[in-house]
CSV table of C-alpha atoms and ligand atoms in Angstrom, one decimal:
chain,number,residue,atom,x,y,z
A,1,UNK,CA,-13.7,-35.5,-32.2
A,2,UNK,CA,-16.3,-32.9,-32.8
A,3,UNK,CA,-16.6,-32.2,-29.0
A,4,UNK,CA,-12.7,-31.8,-28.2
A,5,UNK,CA,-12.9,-29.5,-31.2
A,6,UNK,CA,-15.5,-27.3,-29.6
A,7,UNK,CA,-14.0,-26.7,-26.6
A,8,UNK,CA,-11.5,-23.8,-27.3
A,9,UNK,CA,-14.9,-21.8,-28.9
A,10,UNK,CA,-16.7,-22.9,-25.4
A,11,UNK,CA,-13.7,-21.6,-23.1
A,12,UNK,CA,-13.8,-18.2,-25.2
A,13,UNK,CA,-17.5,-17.9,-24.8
A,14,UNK,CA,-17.1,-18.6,-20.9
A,15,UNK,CA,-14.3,-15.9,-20.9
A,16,UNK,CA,-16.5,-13.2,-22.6
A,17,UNK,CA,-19.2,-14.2,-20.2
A,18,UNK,CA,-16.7,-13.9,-17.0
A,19,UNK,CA,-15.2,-10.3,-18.3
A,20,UNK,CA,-18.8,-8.8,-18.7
A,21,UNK,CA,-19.3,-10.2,-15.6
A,22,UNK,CA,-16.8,-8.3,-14.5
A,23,UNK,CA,-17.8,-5.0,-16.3
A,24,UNK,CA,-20.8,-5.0,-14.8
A,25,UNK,CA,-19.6,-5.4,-11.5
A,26,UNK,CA,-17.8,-2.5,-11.7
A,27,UNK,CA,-21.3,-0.3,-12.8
A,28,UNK,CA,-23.2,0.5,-9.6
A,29,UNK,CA,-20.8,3.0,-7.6
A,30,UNK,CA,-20.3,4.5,-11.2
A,31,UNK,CA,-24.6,4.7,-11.9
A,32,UNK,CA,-24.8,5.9,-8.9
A,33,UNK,CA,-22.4,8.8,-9.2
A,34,UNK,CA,-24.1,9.3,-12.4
A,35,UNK,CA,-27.4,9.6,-10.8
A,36,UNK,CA,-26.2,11.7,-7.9
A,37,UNK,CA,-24.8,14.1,-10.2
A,38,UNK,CA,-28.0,14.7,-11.6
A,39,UNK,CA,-29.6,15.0,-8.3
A,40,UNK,CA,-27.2,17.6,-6.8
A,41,UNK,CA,-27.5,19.3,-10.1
A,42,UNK,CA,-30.5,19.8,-9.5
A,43,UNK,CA,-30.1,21.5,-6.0
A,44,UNK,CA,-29.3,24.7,-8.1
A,45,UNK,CA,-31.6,27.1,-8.6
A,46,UNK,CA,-30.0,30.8,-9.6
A,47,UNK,CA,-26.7,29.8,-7.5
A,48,UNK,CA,-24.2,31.5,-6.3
A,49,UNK,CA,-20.5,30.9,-6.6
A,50,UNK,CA,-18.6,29.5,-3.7
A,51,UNK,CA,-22.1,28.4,-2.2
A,52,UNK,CA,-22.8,24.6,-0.6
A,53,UNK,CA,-26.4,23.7,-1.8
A,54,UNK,CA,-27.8,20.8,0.0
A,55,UNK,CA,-29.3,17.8,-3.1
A,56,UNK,CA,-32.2,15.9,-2.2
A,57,UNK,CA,-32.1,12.0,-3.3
A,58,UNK,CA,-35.4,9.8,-3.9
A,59,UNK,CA,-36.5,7.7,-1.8
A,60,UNK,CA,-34.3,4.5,-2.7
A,61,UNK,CA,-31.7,6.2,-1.9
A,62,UNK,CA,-32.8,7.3,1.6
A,63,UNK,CA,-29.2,7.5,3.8
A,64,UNK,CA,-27.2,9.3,1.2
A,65,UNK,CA,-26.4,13.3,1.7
A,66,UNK,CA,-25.5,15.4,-1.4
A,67,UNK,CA,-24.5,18.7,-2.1
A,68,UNK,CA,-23.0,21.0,-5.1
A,69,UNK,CA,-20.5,24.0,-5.2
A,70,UNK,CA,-20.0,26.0,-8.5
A,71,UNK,CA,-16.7,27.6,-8.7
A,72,UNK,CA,-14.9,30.1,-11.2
A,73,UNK,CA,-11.7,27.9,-12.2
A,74,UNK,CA,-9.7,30.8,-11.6
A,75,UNK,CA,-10.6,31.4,-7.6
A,76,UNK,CA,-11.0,27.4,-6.7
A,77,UNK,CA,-6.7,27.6,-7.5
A,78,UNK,CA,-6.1,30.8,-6.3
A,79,UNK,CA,-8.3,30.8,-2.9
A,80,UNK,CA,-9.5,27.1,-2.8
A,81,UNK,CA,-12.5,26.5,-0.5
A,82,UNK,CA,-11.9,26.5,3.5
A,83,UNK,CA,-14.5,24.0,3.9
A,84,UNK,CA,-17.1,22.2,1.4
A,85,UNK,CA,-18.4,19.9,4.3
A,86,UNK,CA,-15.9,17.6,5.6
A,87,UNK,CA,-13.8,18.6,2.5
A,88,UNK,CA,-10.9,21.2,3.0
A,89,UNK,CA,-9.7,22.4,-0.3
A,90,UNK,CA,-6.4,24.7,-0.2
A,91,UNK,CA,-5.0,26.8,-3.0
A,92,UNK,CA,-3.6,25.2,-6.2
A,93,UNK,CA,-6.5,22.8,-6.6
A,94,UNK,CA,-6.8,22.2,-10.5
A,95,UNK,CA,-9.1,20.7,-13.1
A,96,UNK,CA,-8.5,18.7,-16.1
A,97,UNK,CA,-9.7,19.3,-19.2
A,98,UNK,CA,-9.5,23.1,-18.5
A,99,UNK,CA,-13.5,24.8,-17.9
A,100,UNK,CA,-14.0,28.2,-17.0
A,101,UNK,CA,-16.6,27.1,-14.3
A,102,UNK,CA,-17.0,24.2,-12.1
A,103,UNK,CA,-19.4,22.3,-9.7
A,104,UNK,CA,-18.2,20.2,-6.8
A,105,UNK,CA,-20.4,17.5,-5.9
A,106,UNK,CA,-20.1,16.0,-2.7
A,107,UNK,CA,-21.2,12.6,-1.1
A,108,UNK,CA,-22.1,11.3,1.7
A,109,UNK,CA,-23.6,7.7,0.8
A,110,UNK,CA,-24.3,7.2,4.7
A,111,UNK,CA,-25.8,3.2,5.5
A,112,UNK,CA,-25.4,2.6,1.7
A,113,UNK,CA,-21.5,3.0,1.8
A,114,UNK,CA,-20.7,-0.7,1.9
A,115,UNK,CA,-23.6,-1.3,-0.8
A,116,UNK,CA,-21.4,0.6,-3.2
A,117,UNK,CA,-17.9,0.0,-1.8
A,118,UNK,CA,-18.0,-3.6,-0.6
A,119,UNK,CA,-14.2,-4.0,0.8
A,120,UNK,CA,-13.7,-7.6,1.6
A,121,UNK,CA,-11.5,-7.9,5.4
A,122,UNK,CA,-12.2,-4.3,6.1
A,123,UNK,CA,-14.6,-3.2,8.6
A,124,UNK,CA,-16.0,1.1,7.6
A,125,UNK,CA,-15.3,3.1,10.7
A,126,UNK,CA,-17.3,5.9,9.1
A,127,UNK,CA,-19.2,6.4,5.8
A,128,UNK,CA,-17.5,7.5,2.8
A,129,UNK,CA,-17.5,10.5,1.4
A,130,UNK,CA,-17.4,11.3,-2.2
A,131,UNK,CA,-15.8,14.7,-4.0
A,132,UNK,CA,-16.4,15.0,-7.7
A,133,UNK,CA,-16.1,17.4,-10.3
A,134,UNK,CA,-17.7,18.5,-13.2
A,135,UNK,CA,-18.2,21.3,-16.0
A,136,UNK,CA,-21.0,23.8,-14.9
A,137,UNK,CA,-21.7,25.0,-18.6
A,138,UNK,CA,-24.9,23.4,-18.3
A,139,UNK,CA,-26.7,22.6,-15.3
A,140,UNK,CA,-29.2,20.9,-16.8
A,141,UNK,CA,-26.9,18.2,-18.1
A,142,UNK,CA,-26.7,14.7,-17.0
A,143,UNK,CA,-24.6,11.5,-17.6
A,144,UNK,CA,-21.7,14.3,-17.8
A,145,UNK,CA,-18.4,12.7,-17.0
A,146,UNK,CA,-16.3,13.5,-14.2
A,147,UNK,CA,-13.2,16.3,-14.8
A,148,UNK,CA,-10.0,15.4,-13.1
A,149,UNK,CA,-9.1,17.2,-10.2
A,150,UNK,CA,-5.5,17.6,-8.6
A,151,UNK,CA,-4.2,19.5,-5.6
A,152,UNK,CA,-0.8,20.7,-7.0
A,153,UNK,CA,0.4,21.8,-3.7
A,154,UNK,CA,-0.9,20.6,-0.3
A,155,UNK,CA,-3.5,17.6,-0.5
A,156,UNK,CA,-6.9,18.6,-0.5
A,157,UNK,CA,-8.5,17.0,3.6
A,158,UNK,CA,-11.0,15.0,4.9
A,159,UNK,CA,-12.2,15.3,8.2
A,160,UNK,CA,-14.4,12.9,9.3
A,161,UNK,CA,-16.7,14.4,12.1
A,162,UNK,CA,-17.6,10.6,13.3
A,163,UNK,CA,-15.1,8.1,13.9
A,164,UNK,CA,-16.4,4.7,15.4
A,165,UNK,CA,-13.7,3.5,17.7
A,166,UNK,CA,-11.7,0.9,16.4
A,167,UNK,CA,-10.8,-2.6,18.4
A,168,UNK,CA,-8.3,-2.7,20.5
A,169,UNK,CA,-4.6,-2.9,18.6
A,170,UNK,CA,-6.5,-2.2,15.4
A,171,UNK,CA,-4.9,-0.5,13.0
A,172,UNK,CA,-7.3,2.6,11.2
A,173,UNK,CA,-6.4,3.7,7.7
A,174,UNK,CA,-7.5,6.0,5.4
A,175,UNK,CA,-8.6,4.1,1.9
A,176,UNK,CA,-9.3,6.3,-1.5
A,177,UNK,CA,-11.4,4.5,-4.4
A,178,UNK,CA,-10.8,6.1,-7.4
A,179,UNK,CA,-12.9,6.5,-10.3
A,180,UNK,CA,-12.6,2.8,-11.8
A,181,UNK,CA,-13.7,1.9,-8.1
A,182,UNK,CA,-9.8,0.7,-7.1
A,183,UNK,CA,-9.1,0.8,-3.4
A,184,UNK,CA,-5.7,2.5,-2.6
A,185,UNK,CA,-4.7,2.9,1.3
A,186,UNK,CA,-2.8,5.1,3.4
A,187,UNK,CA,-2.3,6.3,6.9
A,188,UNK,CA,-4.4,9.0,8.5
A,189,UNK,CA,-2.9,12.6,9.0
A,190,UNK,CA,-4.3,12.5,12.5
A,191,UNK,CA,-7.3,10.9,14.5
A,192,UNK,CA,-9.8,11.5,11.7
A,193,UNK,CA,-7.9,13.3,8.8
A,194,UNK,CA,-7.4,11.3,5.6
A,195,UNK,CA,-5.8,13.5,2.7
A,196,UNK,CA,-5.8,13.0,-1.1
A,197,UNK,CA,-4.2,14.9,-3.9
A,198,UNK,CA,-7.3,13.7,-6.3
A,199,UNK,CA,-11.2,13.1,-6.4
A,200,UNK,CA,-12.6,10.2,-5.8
A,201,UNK,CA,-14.1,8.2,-2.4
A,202,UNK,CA,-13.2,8.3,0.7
A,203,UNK,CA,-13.4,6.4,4.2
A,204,UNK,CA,-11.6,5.5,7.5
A,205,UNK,CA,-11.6,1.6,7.4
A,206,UNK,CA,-10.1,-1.3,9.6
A,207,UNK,CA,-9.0,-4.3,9.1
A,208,UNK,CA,-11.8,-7.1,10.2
A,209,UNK,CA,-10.8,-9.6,11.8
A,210,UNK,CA,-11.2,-12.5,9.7
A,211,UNK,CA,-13.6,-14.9,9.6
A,212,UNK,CA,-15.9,-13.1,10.7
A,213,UNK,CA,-17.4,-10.1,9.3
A,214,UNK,CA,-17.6,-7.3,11.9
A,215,UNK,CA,-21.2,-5.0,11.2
A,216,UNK,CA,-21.3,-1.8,9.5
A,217,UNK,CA,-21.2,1.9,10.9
A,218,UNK,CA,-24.5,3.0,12.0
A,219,UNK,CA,-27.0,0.3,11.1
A,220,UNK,CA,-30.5,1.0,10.4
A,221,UNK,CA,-32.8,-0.7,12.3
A,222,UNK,CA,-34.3,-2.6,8.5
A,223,UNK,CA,-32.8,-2.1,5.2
A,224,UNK,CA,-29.3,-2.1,4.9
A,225,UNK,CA,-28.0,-5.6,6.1
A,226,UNK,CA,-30.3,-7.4,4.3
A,227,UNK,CA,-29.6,-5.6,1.3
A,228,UNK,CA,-25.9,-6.0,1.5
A,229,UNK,CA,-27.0,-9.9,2.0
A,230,UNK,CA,-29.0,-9.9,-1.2
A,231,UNK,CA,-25.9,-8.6,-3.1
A,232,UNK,CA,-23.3,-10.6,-1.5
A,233,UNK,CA,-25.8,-13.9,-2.5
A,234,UNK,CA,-25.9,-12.4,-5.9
A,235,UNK,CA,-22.1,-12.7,-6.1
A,236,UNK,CA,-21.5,-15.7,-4.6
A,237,UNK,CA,-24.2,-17.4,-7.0
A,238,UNK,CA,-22.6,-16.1,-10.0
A,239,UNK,CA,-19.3,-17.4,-8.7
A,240,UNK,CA,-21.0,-20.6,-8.3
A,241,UNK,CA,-22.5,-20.9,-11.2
A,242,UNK,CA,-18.9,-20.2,-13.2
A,243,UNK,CA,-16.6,-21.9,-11.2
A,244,UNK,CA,-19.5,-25.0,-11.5
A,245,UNK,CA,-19.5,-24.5,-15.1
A,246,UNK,CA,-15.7,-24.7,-15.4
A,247,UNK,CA,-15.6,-28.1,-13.7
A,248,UNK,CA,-18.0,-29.2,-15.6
A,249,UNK,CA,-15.9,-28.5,-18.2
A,250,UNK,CA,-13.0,-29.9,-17.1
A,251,UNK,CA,-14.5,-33.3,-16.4
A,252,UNK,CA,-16.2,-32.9,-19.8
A,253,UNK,CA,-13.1,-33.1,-21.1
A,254,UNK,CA,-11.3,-35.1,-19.3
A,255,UNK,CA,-14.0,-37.8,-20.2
A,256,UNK,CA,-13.6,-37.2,-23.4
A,257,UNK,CA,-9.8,-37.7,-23.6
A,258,UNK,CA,-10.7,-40.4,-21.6
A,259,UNK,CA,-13.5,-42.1,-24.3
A,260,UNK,CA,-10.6,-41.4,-26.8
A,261,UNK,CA,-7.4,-43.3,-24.9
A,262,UNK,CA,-9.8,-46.2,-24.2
A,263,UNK,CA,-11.2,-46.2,-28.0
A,264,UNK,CA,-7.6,-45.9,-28.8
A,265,UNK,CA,-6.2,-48.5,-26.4
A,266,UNK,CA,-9.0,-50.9,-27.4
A,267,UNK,CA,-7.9,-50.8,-31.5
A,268,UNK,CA,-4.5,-51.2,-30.3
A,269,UNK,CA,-6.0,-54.5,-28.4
A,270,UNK,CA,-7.9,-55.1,-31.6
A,271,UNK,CA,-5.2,-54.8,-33.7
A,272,UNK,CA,-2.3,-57.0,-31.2
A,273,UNK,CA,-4.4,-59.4,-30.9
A,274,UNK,CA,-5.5,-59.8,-34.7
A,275,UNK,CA,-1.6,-59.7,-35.5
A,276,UNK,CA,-1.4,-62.7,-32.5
A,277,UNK,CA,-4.0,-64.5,-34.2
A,278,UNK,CA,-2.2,-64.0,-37.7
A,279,UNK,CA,1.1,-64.8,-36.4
A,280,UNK,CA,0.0,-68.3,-34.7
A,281,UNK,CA,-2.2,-68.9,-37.9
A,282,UNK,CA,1.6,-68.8,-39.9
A,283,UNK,CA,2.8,-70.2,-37.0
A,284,UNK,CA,0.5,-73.3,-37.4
A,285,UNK,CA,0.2,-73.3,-41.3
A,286,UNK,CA,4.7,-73.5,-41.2
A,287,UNK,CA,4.5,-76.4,-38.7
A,288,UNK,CA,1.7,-77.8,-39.9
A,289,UNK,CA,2.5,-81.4,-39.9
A,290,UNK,CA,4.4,-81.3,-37.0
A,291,UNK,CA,1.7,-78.9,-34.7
A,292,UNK,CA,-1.6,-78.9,-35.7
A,293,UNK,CA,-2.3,-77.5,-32.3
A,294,UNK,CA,-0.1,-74.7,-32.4
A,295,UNK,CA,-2.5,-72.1,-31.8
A,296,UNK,CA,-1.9,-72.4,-28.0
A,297,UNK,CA,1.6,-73.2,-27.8
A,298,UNK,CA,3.1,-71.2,-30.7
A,299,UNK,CA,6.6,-70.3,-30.1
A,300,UNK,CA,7.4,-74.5,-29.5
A,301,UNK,CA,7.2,-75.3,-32.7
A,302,UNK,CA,10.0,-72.7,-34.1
A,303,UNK,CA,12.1,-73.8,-30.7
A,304,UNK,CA,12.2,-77.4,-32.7
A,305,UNK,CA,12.3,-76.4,-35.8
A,306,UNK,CA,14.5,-73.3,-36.0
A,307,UNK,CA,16.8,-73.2,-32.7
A,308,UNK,CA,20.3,-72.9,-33.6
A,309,UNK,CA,23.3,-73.0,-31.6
B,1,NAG,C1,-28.1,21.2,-21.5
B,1,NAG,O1,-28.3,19.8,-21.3
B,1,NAG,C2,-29.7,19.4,-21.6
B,1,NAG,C3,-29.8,18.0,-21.2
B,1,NAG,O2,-28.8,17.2,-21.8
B,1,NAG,C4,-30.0,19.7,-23.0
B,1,NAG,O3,-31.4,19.4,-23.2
B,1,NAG,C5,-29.8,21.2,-23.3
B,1,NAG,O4,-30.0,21.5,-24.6
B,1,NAG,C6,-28.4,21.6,-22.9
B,1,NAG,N1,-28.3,23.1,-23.0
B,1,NAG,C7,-27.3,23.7,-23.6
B,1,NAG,C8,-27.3,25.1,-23.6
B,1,NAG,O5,-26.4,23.0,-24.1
B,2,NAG,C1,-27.2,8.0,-19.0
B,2,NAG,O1,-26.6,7.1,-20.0
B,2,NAG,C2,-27.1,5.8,-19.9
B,2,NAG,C3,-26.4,5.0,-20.9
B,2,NAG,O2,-25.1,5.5,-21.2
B,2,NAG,C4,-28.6,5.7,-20.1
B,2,NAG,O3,-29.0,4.4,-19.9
B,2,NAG,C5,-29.3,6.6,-19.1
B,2,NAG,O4,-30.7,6.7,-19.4
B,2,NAG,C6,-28.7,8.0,-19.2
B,2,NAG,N1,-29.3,8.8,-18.1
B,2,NAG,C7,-29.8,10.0,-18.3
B,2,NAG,C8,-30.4,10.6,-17.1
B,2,NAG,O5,-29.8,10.5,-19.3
B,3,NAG,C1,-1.6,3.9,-4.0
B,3,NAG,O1,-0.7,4.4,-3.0
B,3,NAG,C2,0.6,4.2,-3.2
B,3,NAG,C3,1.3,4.8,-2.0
B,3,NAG,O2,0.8,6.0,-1.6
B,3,NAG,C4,1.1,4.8,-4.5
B,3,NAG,O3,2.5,4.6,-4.6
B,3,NAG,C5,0.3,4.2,-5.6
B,3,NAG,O4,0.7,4.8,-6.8
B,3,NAG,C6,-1.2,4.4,-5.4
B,3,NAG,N1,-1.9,3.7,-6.4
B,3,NAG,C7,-2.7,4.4,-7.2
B,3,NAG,C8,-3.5,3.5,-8.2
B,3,NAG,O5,-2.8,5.5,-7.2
B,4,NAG,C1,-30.6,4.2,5.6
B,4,NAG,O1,-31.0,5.1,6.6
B,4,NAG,C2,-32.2,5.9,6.3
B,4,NAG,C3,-32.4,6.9,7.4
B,4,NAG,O2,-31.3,7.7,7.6
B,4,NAG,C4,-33.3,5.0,6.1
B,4,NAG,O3,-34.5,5.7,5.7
B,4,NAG,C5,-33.0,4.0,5.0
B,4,NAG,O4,-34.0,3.1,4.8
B,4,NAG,C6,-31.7,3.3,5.2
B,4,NAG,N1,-31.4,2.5,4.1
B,4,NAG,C7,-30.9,1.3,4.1
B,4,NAG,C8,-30.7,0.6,2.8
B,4,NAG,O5,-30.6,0.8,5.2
């Protein structure tokens, strides 16, 4: 059947659809690091090494902080930097591919935190905080791609200025989202000290306890929840919408297998009862004389006729 037929070339079709879902989903914490790289970039003008220069975002992106650092290579290993804002970077910090320069970008994304890094069952204790990297060749450059940092010796550390307090028995951990936006936790070093040995995101987070979802850090009074809402209606539409579209499938199908069987089962009928109707027509044209009525009674007549002992 042309429809049964189709059906692997629909699933595939769904399956691209669902994976560039996916993609996509992943896009916004990465455009936005794109765009904030820009923006910090920006900050510079004639800077000095070793300096924390202060980015200003538009106005959609009211809440977030930025700010940029160029380093020589050679003195962010040998001397680190004591304190790029809540960021303590010791000695042996190094990049990936090698540049002879570098500019630290750093994040604050403030009330937009769980806009970017929605973490289902966790509840933000404080905003995260973003360290990045990149080659300071050109400072005009944009879209440039992040270089890989990695503290060699002791971990590079966060300290969080604001902690909200966590519930009662709660348990606060430290989580790190790395560049493809994956969530990796660990304990804190102390009250409000998360450490990392790479770049990426960071946040003190607690576990929420679930149903319900327990509010974000410092809420505007307009803006933010709504937002987040819009988002998280987004999502659940598209999850909808595919999981609505695979039943439909499935019951597509299953009707059709359906349709088949009974076409099936119905030829069968056809056929058992033409090969009835041709067996008590024999039946009748052998004991002809004897049963003329045969067609009802058909197995009497060979009990007579054919019975042996
Ligand atoms: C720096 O980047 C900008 C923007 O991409 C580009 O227009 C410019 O030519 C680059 N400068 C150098 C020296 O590569
Ligand atoms: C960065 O690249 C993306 C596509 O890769 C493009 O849409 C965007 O305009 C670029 N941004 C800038 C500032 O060049
Ligand atoms: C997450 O953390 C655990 C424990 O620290 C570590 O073993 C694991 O490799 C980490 N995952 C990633 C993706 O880095
Ligand atoms: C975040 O807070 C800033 C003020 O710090 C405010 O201007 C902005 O509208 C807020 N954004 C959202 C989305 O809540």
């Amino acid at each position: 059947m042309g429809l049964l037929r189709s059906l692997p070339m629909l699933l595939v079709v769904l399956l691209i659809w669902i994976s560039h879902l996916k993609a996509q989903s992943t896009s916004p914490a990465r455009a936005l690091d794109a765009l904030l790289q820009d923006y910090a970039f920006k900050a510079f003008v004639r800077p000095k090494t070793g300096i924390p220069y202060d980015g200003i975002v538009p106005s959609n992106l009211a809440g977030i902080k930025i700010a940029a650092m160029r380093l020589r290579s050679g003195s962010l290993k040998k001397r680190g930097v004591p304190m790029f804002k809540e960021f303590m970077i010791p000695t042996g910090v190094v990049e990936s591919p090698y540049v002879e320069r570098l500019v630290l970008v750093y994040q604050n994304l403030g009330n937009l935190s769980m806009k970017y890094y929605p973490l289902a069952g966790y509840t933000y204790l404080t905003p995260v905080l973003g360290l990045l990297a990149y080659d300071a060749s050109n400072l005009s450059a944009t879209n440039l791609t992040e270089l890989y940092i990695r503290a060699s010796g002791e971990p590079i550390t966060i300290h969080f200025p604001d902690v909200q307090s966590s519930p009662a028995g709660a348990n606060a951990k430290c989580v790190w989202f790395d560049l493809n936006g994956l969530a990796n936790f660990s304990s804190l070093a102390s009250g409000n000290v998360c450490s990392t040995f790479e770049q990426g995101h960071f946040a003190i987070v607690v576990e929420s306890f679930a149903p319900a979802p327990a509010p974000v850090f410092p809420t505007p009074p307009s803006g933010g929840a709504p937002n987040a809402k819009k988002t998280n209606k987004k999502v659940w539409i598209i999850v909808g919408s595919v999981l609505g579209g695979l039943l439909l499938l499935v019951l597509l199908s299953i009707l059709v297998l359906w349709a088949q069987k009974y076409k099936q089962r119905k030829k069968m009928q056809q056929m058992e009862k033409a090969a009835e109707l041709g067996e008590a027509l024999y039946m009748t044209s052998v004991g002809e004389t004897k049963a003329p009525a045969a067609m009802v009674t058909r197995t009497q007549p060979t009990l007579e006729n054919e019975y042996v002992p």
